[in-house]
XYZ file of C-alpha atoms in Angstrom:
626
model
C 0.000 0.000 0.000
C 1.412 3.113 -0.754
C -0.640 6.128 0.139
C -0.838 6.872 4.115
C -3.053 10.071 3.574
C -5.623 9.444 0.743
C -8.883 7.144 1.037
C -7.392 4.521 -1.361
C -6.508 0.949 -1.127
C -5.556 -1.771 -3.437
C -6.833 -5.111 -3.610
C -4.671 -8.367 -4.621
C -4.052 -7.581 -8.168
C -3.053 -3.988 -7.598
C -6.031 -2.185 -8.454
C -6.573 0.897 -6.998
C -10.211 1.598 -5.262
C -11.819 4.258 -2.727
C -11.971 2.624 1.098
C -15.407 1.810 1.950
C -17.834 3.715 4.636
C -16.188 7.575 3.666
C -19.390 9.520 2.932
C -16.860 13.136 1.578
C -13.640 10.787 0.553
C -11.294 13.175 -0.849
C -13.179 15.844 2.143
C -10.346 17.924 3.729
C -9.801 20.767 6.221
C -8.081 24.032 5.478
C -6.135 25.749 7.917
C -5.577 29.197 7.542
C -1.740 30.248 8.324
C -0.814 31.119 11.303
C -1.030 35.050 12.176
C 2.787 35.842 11.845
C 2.549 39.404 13.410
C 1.876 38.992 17.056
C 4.762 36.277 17.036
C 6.981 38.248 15.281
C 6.400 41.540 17.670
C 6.773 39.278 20.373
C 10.523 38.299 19.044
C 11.305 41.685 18.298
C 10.758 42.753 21.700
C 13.886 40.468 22.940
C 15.889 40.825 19.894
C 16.371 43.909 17.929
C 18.384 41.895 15.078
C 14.942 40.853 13.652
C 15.454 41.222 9.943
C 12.664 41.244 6.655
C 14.387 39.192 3.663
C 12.765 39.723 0.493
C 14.654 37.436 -2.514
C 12.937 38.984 -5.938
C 14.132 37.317 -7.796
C 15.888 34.490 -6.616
C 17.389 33.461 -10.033
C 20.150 34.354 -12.313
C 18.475 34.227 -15.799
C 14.872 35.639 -16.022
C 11.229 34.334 -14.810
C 9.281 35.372 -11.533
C 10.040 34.103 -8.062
C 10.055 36.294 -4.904
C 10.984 35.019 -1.970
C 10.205 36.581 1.581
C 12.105 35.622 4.883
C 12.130 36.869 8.441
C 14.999 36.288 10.132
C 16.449 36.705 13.584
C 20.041 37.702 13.309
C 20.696 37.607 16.569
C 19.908 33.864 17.025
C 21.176 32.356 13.077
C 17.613 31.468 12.622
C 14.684 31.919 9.552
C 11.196 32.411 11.586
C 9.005 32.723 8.491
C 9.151 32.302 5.012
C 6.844 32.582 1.722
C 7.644 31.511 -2.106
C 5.751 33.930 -4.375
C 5.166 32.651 -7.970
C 4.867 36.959 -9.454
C 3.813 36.280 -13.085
C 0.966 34.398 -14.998
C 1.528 32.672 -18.188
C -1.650 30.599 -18.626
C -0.960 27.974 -21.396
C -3.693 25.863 -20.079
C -6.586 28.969 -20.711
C -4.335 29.640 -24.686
C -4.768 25.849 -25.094
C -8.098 25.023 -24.097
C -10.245 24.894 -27.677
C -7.164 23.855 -30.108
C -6.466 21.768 -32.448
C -4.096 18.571 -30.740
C -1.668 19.040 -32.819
C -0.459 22.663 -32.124
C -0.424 21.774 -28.186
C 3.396 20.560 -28.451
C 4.554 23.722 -30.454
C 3.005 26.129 -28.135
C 3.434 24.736 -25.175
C 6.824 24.485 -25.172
C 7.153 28.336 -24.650
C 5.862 27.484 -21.513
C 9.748 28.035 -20.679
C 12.622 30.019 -23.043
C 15.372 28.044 -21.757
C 13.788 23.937 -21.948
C 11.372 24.012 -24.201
C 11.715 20.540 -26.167
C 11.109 18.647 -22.920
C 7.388 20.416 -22.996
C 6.989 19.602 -26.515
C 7.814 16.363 -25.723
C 5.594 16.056 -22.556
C 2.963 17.085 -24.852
C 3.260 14.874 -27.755
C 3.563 12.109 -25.561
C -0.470 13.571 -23.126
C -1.373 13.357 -26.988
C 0.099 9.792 -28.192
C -1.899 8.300 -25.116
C -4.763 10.022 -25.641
C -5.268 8.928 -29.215
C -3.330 5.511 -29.664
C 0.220 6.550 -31.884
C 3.047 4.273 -30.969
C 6.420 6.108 -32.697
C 8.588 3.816 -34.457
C 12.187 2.561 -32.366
C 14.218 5.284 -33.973
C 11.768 7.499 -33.168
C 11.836 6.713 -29.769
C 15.196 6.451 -29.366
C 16.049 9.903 -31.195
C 13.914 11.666 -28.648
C 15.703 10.764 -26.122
C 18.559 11.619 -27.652
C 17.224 15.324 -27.803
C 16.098 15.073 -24.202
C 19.714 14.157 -23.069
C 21.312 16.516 -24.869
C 18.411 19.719 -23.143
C 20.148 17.985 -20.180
C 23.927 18.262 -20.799
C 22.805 21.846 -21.272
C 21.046 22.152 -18.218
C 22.965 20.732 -15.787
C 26.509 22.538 -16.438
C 24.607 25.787 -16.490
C 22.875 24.998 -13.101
C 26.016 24.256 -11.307
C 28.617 26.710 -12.396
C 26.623 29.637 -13.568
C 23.787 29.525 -11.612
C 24.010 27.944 -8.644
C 28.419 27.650 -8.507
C 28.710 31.535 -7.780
C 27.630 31.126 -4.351
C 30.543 28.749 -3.466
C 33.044 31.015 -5.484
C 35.922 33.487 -4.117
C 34.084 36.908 -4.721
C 30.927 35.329 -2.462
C 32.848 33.150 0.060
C 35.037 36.216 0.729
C 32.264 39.070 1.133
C 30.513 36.202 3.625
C 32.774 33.946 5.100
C 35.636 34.973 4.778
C 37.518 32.479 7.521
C 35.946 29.567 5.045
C 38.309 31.602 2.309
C 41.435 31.452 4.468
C 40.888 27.889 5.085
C 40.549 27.488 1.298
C 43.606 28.736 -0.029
C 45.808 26.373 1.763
C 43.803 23.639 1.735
C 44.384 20.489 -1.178
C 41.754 19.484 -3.539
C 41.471 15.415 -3.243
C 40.531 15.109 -6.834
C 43.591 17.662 -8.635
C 44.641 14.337 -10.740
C 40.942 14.875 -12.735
C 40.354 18.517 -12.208
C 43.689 20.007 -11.647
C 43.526 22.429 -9.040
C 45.606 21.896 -6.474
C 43.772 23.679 -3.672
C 39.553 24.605 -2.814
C 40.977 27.916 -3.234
C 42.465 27.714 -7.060
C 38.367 26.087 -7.359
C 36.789 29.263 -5.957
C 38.517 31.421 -7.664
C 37.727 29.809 -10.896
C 34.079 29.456 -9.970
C 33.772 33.370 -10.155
C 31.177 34.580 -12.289
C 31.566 36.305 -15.125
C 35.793 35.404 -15.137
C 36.012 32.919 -13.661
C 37.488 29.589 -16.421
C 34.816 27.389 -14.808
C 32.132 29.825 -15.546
C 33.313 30.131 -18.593
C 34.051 26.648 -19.470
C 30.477 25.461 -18.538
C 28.997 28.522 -20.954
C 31.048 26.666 -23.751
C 30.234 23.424 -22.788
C 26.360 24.384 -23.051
C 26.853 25.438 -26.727
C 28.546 22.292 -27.394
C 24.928 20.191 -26.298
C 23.138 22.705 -27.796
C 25.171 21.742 -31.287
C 24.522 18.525 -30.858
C 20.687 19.360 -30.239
C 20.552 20.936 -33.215
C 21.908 17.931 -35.451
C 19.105 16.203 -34.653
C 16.365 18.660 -33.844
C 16.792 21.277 -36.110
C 16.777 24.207 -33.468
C 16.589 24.804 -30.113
C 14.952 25.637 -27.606
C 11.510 25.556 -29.383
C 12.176 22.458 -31.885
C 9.231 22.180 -34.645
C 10.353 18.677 -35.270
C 8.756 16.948 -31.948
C 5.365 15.680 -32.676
C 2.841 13.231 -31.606
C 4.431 10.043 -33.081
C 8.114 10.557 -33.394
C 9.996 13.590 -34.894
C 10.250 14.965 -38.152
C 13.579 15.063 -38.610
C 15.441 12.936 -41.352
C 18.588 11.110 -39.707
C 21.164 10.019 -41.649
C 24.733 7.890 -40.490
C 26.552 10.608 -40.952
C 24.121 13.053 -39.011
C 24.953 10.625 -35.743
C 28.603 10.383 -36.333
C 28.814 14.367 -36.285
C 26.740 13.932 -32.568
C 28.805 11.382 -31.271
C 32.058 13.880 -31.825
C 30.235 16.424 -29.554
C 29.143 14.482 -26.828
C 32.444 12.899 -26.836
C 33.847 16.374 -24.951
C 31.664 15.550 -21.923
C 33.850 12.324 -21.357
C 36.533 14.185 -19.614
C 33.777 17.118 -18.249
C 31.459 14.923 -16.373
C 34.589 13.363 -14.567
C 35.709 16.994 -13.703
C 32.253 18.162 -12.782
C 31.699 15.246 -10.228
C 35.225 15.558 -8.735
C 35.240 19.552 -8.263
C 32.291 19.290 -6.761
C 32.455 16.521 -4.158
C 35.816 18.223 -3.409
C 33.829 21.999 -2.817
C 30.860 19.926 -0.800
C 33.212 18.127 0.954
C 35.221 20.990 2.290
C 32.814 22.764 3.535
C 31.413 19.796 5.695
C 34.416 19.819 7.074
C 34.364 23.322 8.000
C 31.443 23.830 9.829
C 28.754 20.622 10.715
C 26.092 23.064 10.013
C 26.108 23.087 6.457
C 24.838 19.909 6.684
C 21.535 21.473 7.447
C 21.154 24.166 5.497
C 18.419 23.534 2.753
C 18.096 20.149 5.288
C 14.008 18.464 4.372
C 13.214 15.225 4.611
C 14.265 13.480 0.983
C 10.232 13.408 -0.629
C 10.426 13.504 -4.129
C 8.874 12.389 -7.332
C 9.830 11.449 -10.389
C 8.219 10.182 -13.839
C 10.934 8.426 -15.133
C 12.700 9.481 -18.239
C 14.410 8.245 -21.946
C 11.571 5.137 -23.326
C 13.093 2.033 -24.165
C 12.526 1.769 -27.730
C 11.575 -1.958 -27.284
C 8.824 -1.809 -24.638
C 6.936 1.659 -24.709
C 3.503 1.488 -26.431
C 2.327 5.170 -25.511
C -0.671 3.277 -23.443
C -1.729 4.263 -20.079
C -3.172 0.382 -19.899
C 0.733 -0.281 -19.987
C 2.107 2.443 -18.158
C 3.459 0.350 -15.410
C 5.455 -1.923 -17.290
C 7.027 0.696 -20.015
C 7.392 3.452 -17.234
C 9.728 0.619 -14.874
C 11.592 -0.363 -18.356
C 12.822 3.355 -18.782
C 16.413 4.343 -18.704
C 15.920 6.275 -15.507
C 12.839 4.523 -13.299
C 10.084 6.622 -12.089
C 8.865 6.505 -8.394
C 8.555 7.932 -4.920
C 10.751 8.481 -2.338
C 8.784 9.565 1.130
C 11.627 10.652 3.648
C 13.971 8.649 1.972
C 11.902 5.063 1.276
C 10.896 4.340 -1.786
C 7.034 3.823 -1.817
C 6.353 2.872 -5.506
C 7.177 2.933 -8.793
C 4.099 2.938 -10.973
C 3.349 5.576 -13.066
C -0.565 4.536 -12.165
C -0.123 5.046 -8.496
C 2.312 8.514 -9.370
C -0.819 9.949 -11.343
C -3.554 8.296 -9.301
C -1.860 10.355 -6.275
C -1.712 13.170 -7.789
C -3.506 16.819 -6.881
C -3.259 20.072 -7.063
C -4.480 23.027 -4.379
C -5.389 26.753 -4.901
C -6.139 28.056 -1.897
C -3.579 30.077 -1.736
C -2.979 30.903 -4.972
C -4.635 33.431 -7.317
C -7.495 31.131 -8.897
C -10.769 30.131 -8.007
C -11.973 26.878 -7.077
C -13.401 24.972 -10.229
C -16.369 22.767 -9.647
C -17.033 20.076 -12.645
C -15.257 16.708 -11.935
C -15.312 14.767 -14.725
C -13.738 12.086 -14.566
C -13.985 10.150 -11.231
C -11.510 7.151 -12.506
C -8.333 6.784 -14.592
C -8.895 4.990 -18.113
C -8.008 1.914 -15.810
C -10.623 2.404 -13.171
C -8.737 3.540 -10.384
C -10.037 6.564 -8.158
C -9.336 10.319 -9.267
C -9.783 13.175 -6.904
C -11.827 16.050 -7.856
C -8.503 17.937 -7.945
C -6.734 16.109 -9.819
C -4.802 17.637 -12.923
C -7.596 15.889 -15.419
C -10.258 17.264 -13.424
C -9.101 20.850 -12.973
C -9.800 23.927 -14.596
C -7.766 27.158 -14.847
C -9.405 30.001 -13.574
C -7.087 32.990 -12.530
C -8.473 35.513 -10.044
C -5.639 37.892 -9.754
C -6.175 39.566 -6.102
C -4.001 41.473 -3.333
C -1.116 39.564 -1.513
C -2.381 38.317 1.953
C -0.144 36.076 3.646
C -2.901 34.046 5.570
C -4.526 33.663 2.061
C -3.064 34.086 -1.434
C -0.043 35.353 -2.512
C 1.088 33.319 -5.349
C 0.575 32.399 -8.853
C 1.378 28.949 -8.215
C -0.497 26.304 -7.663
C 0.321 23.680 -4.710
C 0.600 20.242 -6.320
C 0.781 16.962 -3.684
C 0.886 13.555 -3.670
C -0.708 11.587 -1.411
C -1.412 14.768 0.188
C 1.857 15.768 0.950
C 3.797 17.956 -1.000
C 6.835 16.665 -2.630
C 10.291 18.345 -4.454
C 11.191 17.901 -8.192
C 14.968 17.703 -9.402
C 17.245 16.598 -11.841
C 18.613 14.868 -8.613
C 15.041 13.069 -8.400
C 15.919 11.052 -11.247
C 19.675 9.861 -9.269
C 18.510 9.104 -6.331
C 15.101 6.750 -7.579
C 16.876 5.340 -10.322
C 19.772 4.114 -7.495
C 17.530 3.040 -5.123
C 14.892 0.779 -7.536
C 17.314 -1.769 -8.885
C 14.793 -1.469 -12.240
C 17.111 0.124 -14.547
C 17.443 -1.956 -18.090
C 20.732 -3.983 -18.756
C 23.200 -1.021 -19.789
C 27.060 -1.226 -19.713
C 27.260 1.984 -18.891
C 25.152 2.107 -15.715
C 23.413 0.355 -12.967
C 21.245 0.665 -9.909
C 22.635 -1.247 -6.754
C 19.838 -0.224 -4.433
C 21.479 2.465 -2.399
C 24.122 3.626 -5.353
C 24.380 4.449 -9.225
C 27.444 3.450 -10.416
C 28.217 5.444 -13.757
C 31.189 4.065 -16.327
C 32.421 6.950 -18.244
C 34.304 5.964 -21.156
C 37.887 7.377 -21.674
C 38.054 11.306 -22.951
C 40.509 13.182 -24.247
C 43.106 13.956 -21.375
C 41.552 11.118 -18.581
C 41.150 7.911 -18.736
C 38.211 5.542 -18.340
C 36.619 6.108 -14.736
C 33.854 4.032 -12.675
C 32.122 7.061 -10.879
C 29.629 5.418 -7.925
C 26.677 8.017 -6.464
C 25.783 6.912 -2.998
C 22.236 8.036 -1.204
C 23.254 10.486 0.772
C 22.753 10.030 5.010
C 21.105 14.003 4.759
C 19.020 15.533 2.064
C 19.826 19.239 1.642
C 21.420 22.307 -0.508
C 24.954 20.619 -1.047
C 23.739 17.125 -2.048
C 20.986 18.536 -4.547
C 24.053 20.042 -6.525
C 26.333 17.155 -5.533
C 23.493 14.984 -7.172
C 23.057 17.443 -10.132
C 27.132 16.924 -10.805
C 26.982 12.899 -10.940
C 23.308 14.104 -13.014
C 26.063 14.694 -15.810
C 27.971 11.946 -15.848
C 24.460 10.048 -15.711
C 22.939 11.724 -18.863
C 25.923 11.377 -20.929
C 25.927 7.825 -20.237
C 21.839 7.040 -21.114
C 22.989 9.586 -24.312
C 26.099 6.552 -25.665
C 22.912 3.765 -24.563
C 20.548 5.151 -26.955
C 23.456 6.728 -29.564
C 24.403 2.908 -29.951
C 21.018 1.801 -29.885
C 20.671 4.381 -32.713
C 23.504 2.831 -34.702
C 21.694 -0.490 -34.487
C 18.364 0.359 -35.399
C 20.112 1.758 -38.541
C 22.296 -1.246 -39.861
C 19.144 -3.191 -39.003
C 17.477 -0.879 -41.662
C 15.251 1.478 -39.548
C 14.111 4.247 -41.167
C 11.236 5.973 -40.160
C 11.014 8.093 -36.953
C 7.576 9.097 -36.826
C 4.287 7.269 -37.029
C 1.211 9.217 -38.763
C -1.878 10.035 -37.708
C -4.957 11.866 -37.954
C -6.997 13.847 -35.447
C -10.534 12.294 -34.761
C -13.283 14.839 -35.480
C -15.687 12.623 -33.250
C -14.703 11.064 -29.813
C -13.685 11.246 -26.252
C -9.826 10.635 -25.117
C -7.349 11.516 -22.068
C -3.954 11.232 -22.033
C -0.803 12.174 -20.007
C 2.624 12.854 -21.037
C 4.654 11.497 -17.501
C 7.984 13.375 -18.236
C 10.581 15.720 -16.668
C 12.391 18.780 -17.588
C 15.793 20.077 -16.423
C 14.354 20.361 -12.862
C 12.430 17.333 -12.912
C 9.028 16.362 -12.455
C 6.681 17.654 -16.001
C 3.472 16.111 -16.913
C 0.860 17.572 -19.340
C -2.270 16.270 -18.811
C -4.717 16.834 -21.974
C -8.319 16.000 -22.638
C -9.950 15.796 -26.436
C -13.542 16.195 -27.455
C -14.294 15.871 -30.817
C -10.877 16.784 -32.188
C -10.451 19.576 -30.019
C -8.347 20.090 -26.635
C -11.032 20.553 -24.115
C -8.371 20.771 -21.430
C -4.886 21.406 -21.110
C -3.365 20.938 -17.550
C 0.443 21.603 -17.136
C 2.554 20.493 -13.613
C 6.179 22.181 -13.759
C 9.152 21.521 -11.458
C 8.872 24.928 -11.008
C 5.182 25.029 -9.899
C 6.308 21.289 -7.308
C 9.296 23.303 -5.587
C 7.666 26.849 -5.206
C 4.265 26.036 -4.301
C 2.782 27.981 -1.398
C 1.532 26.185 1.783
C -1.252 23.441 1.516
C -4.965 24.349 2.165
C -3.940 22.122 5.981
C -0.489 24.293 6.086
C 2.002 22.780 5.007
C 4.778 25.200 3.392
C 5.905 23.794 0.132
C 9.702 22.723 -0.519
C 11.141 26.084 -0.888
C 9.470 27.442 2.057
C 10.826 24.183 4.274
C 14.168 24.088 3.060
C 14.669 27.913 4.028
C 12.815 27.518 7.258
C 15.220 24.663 8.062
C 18.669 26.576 6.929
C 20.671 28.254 9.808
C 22.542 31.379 9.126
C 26.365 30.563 9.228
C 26.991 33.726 7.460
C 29.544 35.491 9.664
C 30.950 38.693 7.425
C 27.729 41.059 8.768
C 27.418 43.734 11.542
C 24.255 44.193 11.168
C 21.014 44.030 8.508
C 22.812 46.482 6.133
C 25.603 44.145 5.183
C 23.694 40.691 5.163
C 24.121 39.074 2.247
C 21.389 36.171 3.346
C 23.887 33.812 1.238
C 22.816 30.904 3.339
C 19.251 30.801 2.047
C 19.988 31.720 -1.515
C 22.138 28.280 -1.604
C 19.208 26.652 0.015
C 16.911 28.061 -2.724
C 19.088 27.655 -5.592
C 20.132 23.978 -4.930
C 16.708 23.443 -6.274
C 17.521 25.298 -9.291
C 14.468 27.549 -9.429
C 13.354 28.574 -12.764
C 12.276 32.459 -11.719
C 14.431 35.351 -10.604
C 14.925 37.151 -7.580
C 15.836 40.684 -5.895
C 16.384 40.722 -2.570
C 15.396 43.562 0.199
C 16.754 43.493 3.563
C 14.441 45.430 6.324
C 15.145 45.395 9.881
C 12.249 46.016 12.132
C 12.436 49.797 13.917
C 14.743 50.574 10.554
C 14.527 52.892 7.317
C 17.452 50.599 5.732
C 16.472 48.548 2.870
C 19.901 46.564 1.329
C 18.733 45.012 -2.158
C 20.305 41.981 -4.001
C 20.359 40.895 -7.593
C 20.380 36.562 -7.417
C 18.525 35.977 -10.762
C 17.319 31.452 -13.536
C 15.542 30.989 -16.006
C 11.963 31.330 -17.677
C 9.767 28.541 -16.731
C 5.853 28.789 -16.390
C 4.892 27.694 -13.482
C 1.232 28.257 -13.349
C-alpha cells in the first residue's frame, strides 16, 4: 500500500479503489496560516536583530520568483518564510479549444530556456490520448534530444547559476575564515580537475571570469550543437510531434553527434570531482552546512528516456514501459521508496489553490483513470484554470502557483530526483554503462581526451539538503551522458538493421472522447501535461512544472511547500555582517538555488524599527509555473 493520507486501497491484483464507509472521501480541512505578526512583535521585543528578507528574484536568468524571509540575526535562525510565484503565463486557458496538434509547439514556450522537454511532454499527453506508438528510432532519437536539453542544463545549473555562491568573490564578502581555510587547503581530486587547492576552485568558480564559468557557458553550446543535429533548433524544436519527430537522420548526421558528446567524457569526470571536493570541504568546515536547505528526501519522479523496445504510448501499460525506462520513475517519502508505478504517481496526484490566485473549479469529470482507479476532484484531469488575480495576503493568497501533492503531501522535483530513484529501484534496463545497486548508481564513463576511463559510484546520501541537490546534479552529468552513448548505440543499431522511419502518422478524430498524459521531466524534474480531447479539439490542457512542485505555497492544511521548508530549516552561518545592512542572506539563496528555481529574484533586507532597505540581484531561467 502506498498512500498513508488518501482514502485509497488496493486489492490483490493492484487495483486501486476508494476505502469503503467515507461519505466526503477526498473531504479535507483548510487551515488558515498562522497570524505571523503577534509572534513576530513578540521576538522583536527580545531581539532587535529581527530582519525582513525579500529574494525577488531568486534566479540568475529571467522568470518570476520572490521570496520573503524573516529572520532573527541575533539567534542564526529563519522564523518565516513565503515563495511567491509573481507572473501568470496561462498555457492551459491559450490551449483550451485547439487543435491537438499545435499543443506541443506552443506549449513548449511554456519556458525560453527547456522548451523541447514540454513539446515532448505534450506529444507524448497526446500519443496516449489517441493511440500513436512512434517507431524505435523514433523513440530512441527523442531521447537523444532530451539528453542533450540535459547536458545543457545541468553545467549551467552548477557553475553559472548555482556555482557563484561557493566562489571566491561570495565566500570572501561572507565567510571569509571559510576563504582562508581554502587557499591552503588540497583538492582530493587535482589528478581529474587540476587544481591543487579549494581555493584555485573558488577562484575559478567566479562569475563572469572565472574559467569554470566560462568553461560550462562553452560546454552548453557544445549540447546545444549537438541538439541541433538532430532537432533542427533549439529551444523551441518544430520537429517533436505526436508520433516521433520529423527530422530525417542520416549515419553521418549521428557520427557528427557522437564527436560532440564525446567532450563531456573528460567534463562529467571533472564536474563530479570539483564538486564533491567543494561539498566536501565545507562539511568539514562547519557541521552546520549539513543542514542548510536540510528536508526530509520526498520527491517524485516520472521516469525518463523510453526504451525503444517496450513503450507502447498506453496508459493500460504504463506500469510496465514506465519501470523499463532508462531512468525509473517513483517515490521516495523521507527517503523510502514507496512505488514505482506511473498509475499510483498519477492516481496520487492533486493540485491546491487556496492560496494561490485562482478560483476553485467545480465540474469533476472524470472520477476514474482509463483503468478504473479513483481520481480526486482535484486532480490535474479534473481541474480547470481560472485565474483571479487579487491582493497579496499572507494568511490567504499570494502566489501564482499552484500547490501540487501527492498523497497529500507535498513533494520536491529535481534533476537529482531522477539519481537518487533510479539508485535506489534496482529497475534500470541492462546497460554497460550504468546500474542501480539499491542504495548507489554506479556510472562508467568511457575514456576522454586527457583522462582515462573512470567508474564514478553516487551513494544516497545520510542528509538531504542544498549541497547534495548540486552534488546529485554533478553525478546528473555523468548520468545523462551515459543514457545519451545507450541510446546513440542503440541508434547505430536500429540503422544497420534498416530502420528508417522516426515518426508514425496520424490523424486527429473529429468525433470522440480521449485523455492522455505525457509522464515526463524537464531540467528540474518532475513535467506532466495532462490533456483531454472532445471531438478533435483540446477541451483541457493541464500543465505540472518543477517549477510550480518546488515553489508552491503552503497546503490548504499548512504545510509550506519545498522552498518554504528548506529555508525555514537553513541556519545562518553567514559570519561577514554587523548588522542588517551588510547581510548578504547567502545561506538561504544556496538553500533556494540547490533546487535550481526557474524564476528570478531581488532581494530587500528590512530590519524592524529601521529605514534601511539593502537590495540583491540573485537571478534562472523562464519557466511557467502556473
Amino acid at each position: 500500500m502506498c498512500f498513508e493520507h488518501l482514502p485509497i486501497e488496493f486489492d490483490e491484483n493492484g487495483k486501486a479503489h476508494l476505502k469503503e464507509g467515507i461519505k466526503n472521501p477526498y473531504e479535507y480541512q483548510t487551515r488558515t496560516l498562522e497570524q505571523r505578526q503577534a509572534a513576530l512583535r513578540e521576538i522583536a521585543a527580545k531581539n532587535g536583530q529581527l530582519a525582513d528578507v525579500d529574494f525577488d528574484p531568486v534566479t540568475r536568468v529571467a522568470g518570476a520568483l520572490a521570496f520573503h524571509s524573516t529572520v532573527d540575526l541575533g539567534e542564526g535562525k529563519v522564523l518565516e518564510t513565503n515563495a511567491m510565484a509573481t507572473l501568470f503565463r496561462g498555457y492551459e486557458v491559450i490551449l483550451r479549444g485547439r487543435d491537438p496538434r499545435d499543443a506541443a509547439f506552443i506549449s513548449s514556450r511554456a519556458c525560453g530556456v527547456c522548451g523541447g522537454v514540454h513539446s515532448t511532454a505534450s506529444a507524448l499527453s497526446i500519443e496516449m490520448a489517441l493511440g500513436i506508438k512512434p517507431p524505435p528510432l523514433g523513440v530512441v532519437v527523442r531521447n537523444l534530444l532530451l539528453s542533450c536539453e540535459y547536458l545543457y542544463d545541468n553545467p549551467l545549473h552548477l557553475f553559472v547559476l548555482s556555482g557563484p555562491d561557493f566562489s571566491e568573490s561570495l565566500v570572501k564578502a561572507t565567510n571569509p575564515e571559510i576563504w582562508d581555510k581554502a587557499v591552503d587547503s588540497a583538492a582530493p581530486g587535482k589528478d581529474i580537475h587540476g587544481y591543487g587547492t579549494i581555493g584555485e576552485i573558488m577562484t575559478d568558480l567566479n562569475p563572469l571570469t572565472g574559467k569554470l564559468y566560462l568553461e560550462a557557458l562553452q560546454m552548453t553550446r557544445v549540447a546545444r550543437e549537438a541538439y541541433v543535429l538532430l532537432g533542427g533548433k533549439y529551444p523551441h524544436p518544430e520537429t517533436i510531434i505526436p508520433g516521433g519527430v520529423t527530422t530525417t537522420i542520416t549515419t553521418s548526421t549521428f557520427n557528427e553527434f557522437y564527436l560532440r558528446i564525446q567532450e563531456f567524457f573528460d567534463y562529467a569526470k571533472k564536474c563530479v570531482a570539483i564538486w564533491d571536493d567543494v561539498f566536501d570541504f565545507f562539511y568539514e568546515c562547519d557541521p552546520k552546512y549539513r543542514d542548510v536547505g536540510r528536508i526530509p528526501a520526498t520527491m517524485v519522479d516520472l521516469g525518463q528516456w523510453d526504451h525503444e523496445d517496450y513503450y507502447d504510448a498506453t496508459y493500460e501499460n504504463c506500469n510496465a514501459w514506465g519501470e523499463k525506462r532508462w531512468s525509473t520513475p517513483g517515490v521516495v517519502v523521507d527517503g523510502k521508496l514507496v512505488t514505482t508505478r506511473l498509475t499510483d504517481i498519477n492516481v496520487g496526484l492533486e493540485e491546491f489553490i487556496e492560496h494561490s490566485y485562482y478560483e476553485q473549479w467545480e465540474d469533476y469529470p472524470f472520477k476514474t483513470d482509463p483503468l478504473g482507479n479513483p481520481l480526486s476532484p482535484n486532480h490535474p484531469w479534473n481541474k480547470t484554470t481560472i485565474p483571479r488575480p487579487g491582493a497579496q495576503n499572507w494568511k490567504e493568497r499570494y502566489s501564482w502557483s499552484t500547490t501540487p501533492t501527492w498523497d497529500r503531501q507535498t513533494f520536491e522535483a529535481g534533476a537529482y530526483a531522477r539519481v537518487y530513484i533510479s539508485a535506489l529501484a534496482q529497475k534500470i534496463p541492462h546497460s554497460e554503462y550504468f546500474q542501480s545497486t539499491g542504495h548507489s548508481l554506479v556510472l562508467n564513463i568511457p575514456e576522454g581526451a586527457a583522462l582515462p576511463a573512470q567508474r564514478l559510484e553516487w551513494e544516497v546520501p545520510e542528509v538531504w539538503n542544498a549541497f547534495e541537490r548540486n552534488r546529485a546534479r554533478a553525478y546528473a552529468v555523468a548520468f545523462n551522458l551515459l543514457v545519451t552513448m545507450e541510446n546513440l548505440v542503440r541508434a547505430f543499431d536500429l540503422q544497420k538493421q534498416g530502420e528508417t522511419q522516426v515518426a508514425t502518422p496520424f490523424e486527429i478524430p473529429s468525433k470522440g472522447h480521449d485523455i492522455g498524459v505525457g509522464f515526463w521531466g524537464a531540467g528540474r524534474g518532475f513535467l506532466t501535461h495532462h490533456c483531454e480531447i472532445k471531438d478533435g479539439l483540446l477541451a483541457n490542457y493541464q500543465i505540472v512544472t518543477p517549477s510550480t512542485v518546488n515553489a508552491c505555497p503552503a497546503t490548504p492544511w499548512g504545510e509550506h511547500g519545498p522552498y518554504e521548508r528548506a529555508v525555514l530549516n537553513t541556519p545562518i552561518i553567514e559570519t561577514a555582517f554587523k548588522d542588517e545592512s551588510d547581510f548578504q542572506g547567502i545561506d538561504i539563496l544556496r538553500a533556494l538555488r540547490s533546487f535550481d528555481p526557474c524564476m528570478p529574484c531581488t532581494t530587500h533586507v528590512m530590519v524592524e524599527g529601521s529605514d534601511k532597505v539593502v537590495t540583491r540581484e540573485v537571478t534562472t531561467c523562464a519557466c511557467g509555473i502556473d
